[in-house]
Short mmCIF file of C-alpha atoms in Angstrom, two decimals:
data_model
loop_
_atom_site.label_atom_id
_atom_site.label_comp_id
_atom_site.label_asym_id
_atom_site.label_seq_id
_atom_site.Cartn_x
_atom_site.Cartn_y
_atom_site.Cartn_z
CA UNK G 168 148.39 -37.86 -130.32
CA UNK G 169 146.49 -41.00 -129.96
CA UNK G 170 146.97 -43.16 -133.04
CA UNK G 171 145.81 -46.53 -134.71
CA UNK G 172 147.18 -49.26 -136.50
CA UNK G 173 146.13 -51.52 -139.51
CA UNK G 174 147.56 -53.66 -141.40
CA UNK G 175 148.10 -52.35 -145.30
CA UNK G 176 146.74 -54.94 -147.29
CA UNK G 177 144.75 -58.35 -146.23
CA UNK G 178 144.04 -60.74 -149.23
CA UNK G 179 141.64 -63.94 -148.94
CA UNK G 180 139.80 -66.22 -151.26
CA UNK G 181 136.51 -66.15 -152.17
CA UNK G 182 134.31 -68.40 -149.07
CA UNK G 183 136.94 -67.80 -146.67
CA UNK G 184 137.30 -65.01 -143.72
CA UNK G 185 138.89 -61.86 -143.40
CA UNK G 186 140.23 -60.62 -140.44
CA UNK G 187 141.47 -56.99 -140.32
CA UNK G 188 142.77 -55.70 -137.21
CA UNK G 189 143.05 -52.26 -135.04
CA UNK G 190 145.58 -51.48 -132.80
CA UNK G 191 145.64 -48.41 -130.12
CA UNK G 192 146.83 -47.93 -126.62
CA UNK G 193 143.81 -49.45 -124.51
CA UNK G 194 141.05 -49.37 -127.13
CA UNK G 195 139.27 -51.54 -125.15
CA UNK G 196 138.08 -48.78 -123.31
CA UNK G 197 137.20 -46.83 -126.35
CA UNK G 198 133.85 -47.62 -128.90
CA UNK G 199 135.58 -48.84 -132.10
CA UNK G 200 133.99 -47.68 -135.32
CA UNK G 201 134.72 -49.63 -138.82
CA UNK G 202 134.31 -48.05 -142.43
CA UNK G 203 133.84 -50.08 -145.58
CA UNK G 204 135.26 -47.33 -148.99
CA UNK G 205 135.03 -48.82 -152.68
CA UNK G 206 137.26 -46.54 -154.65
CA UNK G 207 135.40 -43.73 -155.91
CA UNK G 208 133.40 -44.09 -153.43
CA UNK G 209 132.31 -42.56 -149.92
CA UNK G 210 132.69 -44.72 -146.86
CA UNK G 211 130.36 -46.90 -145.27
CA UNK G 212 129.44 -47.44 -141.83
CA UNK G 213 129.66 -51.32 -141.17
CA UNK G 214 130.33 -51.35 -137.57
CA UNK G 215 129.18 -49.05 -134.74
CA UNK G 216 130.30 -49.86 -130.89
CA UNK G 217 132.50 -52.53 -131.32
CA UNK G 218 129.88 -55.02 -132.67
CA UNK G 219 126.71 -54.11 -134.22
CA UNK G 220 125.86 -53.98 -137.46
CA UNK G 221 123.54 -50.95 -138.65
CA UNK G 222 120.41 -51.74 -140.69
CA UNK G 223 121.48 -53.71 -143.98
CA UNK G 224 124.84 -54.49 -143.34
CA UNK G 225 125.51 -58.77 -143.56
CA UNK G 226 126.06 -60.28 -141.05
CA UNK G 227 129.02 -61.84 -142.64
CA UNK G 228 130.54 -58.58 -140.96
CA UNK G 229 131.18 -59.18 -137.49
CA UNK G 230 132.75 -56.88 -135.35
CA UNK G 231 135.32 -57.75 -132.04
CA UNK G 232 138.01 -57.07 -129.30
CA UNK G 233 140.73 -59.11 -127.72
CA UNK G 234 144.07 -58.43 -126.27
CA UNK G 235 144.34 -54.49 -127.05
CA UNK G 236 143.42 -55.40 -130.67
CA UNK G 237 139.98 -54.95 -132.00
CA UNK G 238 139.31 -56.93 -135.17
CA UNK G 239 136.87 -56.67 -138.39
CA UNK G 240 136.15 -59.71 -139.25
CA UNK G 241 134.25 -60.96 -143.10
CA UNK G 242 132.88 -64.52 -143.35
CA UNK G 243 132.31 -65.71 -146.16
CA UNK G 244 134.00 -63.20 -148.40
CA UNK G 245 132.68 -61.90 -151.37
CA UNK G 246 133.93 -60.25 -154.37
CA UNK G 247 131.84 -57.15 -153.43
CA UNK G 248 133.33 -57.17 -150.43
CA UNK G 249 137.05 -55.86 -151.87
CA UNK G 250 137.40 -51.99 -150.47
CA UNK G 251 139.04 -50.65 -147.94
CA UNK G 252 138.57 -50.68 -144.76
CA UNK G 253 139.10 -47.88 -141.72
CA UNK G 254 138.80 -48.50 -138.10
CA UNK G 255 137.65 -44.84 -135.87
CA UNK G 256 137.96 -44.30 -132.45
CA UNK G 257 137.24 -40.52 -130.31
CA UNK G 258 140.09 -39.92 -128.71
CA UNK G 259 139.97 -38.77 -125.05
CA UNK G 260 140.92 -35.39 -126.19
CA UNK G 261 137.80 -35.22 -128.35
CA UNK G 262 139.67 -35.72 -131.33
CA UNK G 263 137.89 -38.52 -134.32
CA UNK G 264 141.21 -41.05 -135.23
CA UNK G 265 141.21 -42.93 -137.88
CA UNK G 266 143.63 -45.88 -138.80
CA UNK G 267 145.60 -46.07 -141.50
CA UNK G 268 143.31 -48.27 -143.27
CA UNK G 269 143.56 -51.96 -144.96
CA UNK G 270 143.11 -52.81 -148.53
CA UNK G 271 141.53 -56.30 -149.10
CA UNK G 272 142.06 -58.17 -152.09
CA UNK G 273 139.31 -61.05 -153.06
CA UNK G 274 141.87 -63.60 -154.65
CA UNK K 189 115.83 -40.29 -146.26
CA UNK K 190 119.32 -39.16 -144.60
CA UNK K 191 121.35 -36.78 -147.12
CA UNK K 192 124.36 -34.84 -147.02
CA UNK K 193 125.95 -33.30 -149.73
CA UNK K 194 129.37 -30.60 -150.56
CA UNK K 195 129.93 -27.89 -152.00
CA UNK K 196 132.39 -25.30 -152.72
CA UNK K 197 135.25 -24.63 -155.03
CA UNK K 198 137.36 -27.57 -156.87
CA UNK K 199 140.43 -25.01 -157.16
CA UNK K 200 141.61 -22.80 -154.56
CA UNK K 201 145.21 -21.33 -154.53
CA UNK K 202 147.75 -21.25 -151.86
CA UNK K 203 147.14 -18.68 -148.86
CA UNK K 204 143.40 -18.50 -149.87
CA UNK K 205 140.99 -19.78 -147.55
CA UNK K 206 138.44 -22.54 -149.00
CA UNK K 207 134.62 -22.29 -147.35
CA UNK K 208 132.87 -25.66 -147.93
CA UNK K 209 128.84 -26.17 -147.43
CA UNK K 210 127.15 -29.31 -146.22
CA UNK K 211 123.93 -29.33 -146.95
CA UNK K 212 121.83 -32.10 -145.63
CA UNK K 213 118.22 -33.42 -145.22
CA UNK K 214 116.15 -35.72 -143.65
CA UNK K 215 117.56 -34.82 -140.29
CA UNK K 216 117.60 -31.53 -138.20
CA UNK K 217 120.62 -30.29 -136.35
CA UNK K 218 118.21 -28.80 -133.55
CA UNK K 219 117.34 -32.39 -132.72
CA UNK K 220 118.84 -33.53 -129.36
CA UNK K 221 122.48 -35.32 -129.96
CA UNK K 222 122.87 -34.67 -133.67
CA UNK K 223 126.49 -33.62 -134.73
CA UNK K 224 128.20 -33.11 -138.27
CA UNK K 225 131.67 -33.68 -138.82
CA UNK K 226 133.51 -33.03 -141.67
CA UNK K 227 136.16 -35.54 -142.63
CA UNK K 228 139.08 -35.08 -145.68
CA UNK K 229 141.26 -37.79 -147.38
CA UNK K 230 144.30 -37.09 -150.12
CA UNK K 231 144.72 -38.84 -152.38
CA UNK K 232 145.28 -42.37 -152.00
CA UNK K 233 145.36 -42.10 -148.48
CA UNK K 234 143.54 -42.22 -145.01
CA UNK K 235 140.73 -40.78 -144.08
CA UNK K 236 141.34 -37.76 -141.53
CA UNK K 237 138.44 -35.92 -139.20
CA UNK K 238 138.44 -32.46 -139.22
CA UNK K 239 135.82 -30.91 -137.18
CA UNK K 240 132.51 -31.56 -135.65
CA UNK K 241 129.40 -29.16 -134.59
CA UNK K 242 126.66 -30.54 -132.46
CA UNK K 243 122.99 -29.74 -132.31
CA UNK K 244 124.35 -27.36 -128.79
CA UNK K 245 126.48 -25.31 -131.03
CA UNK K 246 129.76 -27.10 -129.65
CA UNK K 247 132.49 -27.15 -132.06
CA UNK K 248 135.61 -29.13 -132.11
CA UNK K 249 138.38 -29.39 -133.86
CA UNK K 250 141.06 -32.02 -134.43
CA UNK K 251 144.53 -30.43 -132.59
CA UNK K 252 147.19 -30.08 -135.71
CA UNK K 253 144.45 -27.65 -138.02
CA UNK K 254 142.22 -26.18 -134.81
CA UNK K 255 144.43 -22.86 -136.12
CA UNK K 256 142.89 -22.63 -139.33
CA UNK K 257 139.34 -24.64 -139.00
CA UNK K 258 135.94 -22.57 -138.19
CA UNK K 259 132.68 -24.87 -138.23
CA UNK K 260 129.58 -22.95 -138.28
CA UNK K 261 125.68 -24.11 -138.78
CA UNK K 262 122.47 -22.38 -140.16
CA UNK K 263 119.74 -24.74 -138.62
CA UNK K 264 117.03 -23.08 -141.28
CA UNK K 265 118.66 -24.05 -144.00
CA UNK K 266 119.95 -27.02 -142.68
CA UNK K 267 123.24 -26.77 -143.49
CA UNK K 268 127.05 -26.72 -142.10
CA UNK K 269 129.78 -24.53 -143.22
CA UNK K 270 133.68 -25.08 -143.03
CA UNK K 271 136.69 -22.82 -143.02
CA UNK K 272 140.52 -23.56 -143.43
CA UNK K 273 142.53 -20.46 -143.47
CA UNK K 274 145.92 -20.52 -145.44
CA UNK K 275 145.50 -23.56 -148.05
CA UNK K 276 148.23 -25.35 -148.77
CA UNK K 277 149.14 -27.84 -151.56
CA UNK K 278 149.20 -30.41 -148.75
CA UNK K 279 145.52 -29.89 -148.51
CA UNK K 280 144.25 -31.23 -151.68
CA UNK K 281 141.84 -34.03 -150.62
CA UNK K 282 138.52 -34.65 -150.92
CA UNK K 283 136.26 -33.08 -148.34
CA UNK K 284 133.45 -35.27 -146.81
CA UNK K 285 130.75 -34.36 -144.25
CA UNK K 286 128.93 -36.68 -142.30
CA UNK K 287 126.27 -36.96 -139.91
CA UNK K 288 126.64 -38.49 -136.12
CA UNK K 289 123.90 -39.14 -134.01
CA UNK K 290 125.48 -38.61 -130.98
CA UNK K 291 128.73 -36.60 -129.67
CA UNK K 292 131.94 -39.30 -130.09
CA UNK K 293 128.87 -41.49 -132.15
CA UNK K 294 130.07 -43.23 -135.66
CA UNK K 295 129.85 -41.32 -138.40
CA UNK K 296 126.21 -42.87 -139.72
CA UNK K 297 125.68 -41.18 -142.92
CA UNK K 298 128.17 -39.94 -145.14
CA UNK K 299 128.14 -37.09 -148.36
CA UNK K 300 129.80 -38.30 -151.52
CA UNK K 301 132.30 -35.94 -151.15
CA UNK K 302 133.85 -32.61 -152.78
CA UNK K 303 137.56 -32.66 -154.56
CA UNK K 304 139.61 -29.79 -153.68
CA UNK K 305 142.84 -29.49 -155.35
CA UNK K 306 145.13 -26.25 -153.89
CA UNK K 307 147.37 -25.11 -156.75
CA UNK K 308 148.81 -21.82 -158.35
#
């Protein structure tokens, strides 16, 4: 079964960035999804294809792919902005995957 | 305004089957592309898809639970219906459905979710 992995915990400083990667056997060829969940919480669509952000969404959240890897990136992070965070792909196989998820910490 | 919301039992014991209803507005399932999935995640852990139905009628399910999953829809009362045969303790999670526009699409709009915890 396909499968993808995240690192389990980013922390960052208010101001700075936050990079939170996604890794799966060529997911370049695949449209990556990325979730924002606060605890209690449902999740949050915060990028759809890769790249764009749906309607409201900052555009502190920026969305990319290099090197097998795609990558959630957060300029400019906020306090608001500590969740979790889950990257989705559809497998070939029609089944939804999602990673493991990453918990980032606002220092 | 795009809503889903869950219901069904909090408590269900082991062998029983647990039947969970989406219902949802502000979007019809006999529209062109649409799709609910239903999504679960224990506690303290990842989130997990389950199964999706499409405006068609097309079902699918993920491979490890396609055994015990049935995903049905009423289009006139707008609302999608999930079955998982033989509960388990391992199954205690909360249950999430949530809308796609399209078939492999992201999940767009999510429900806040229904706690199910299997237990004698």
């Amino acid at each position: 079964s396909y499968e993808l992995t995240q690192p389990p915990s980013v922390s960052v400083a208010p101001g700075q960035t936050a990079r939170i990667t996604c890794g799966g056997d060529r997911i370049g060829r695949k449209s990556v999804f990325w979730y924002q969940q606060k605890p209690g919480q449902a999740p949050l669509l915060v990028i759809y294809n890769d790249k764009d952000r749906p309607s409201g969404i900052p555009e502190r959240f920026s969305g990319s792919y290099s090197d097998n890897t795609a990558t959630l990136t957060i300029t400019g992070v906020e306090v608001g902005d500590e969740a979790d965070y889950y990257c989705h792909v559809w497998d070939t196989s029609s089944d939804g995957v999602f990673g493991g998820g990453t918990r980032v910490t606002v220092l | 305004q795009v809503t889903l919301r869950e219901s069904g039992p909090a408590l269900v014991k082991p062998t029983q089957t647990l039947t969970l209803t989406c219902s949802f507005s502000g979007f019809s399932l006999n529209t062109g592309g649409m799709c609910v999935s239903w999504i679960r995640q224990p506690p303290g852990k990842a989130l997990e898809w389950l199964a999706l139905i499409d405006w068609s009628d097309d079902k699918y399910y993920t491979a490890s639970l396609r055994a015990r999953l049935t995903i049905s829809k009423d289009t006139s009362r707008n609302q999608v219906v999930l079955t998982m045969t033989g509960m388990d303790p391992v199954d205690t999670a909360t249950y999430f459905c949530a809308r796609g526009r399209g078939y492999k699409d992201a999940f767009d709009i999510w429900g806040q979710g229904t706690a199910v915890t299997v237990s004698s």
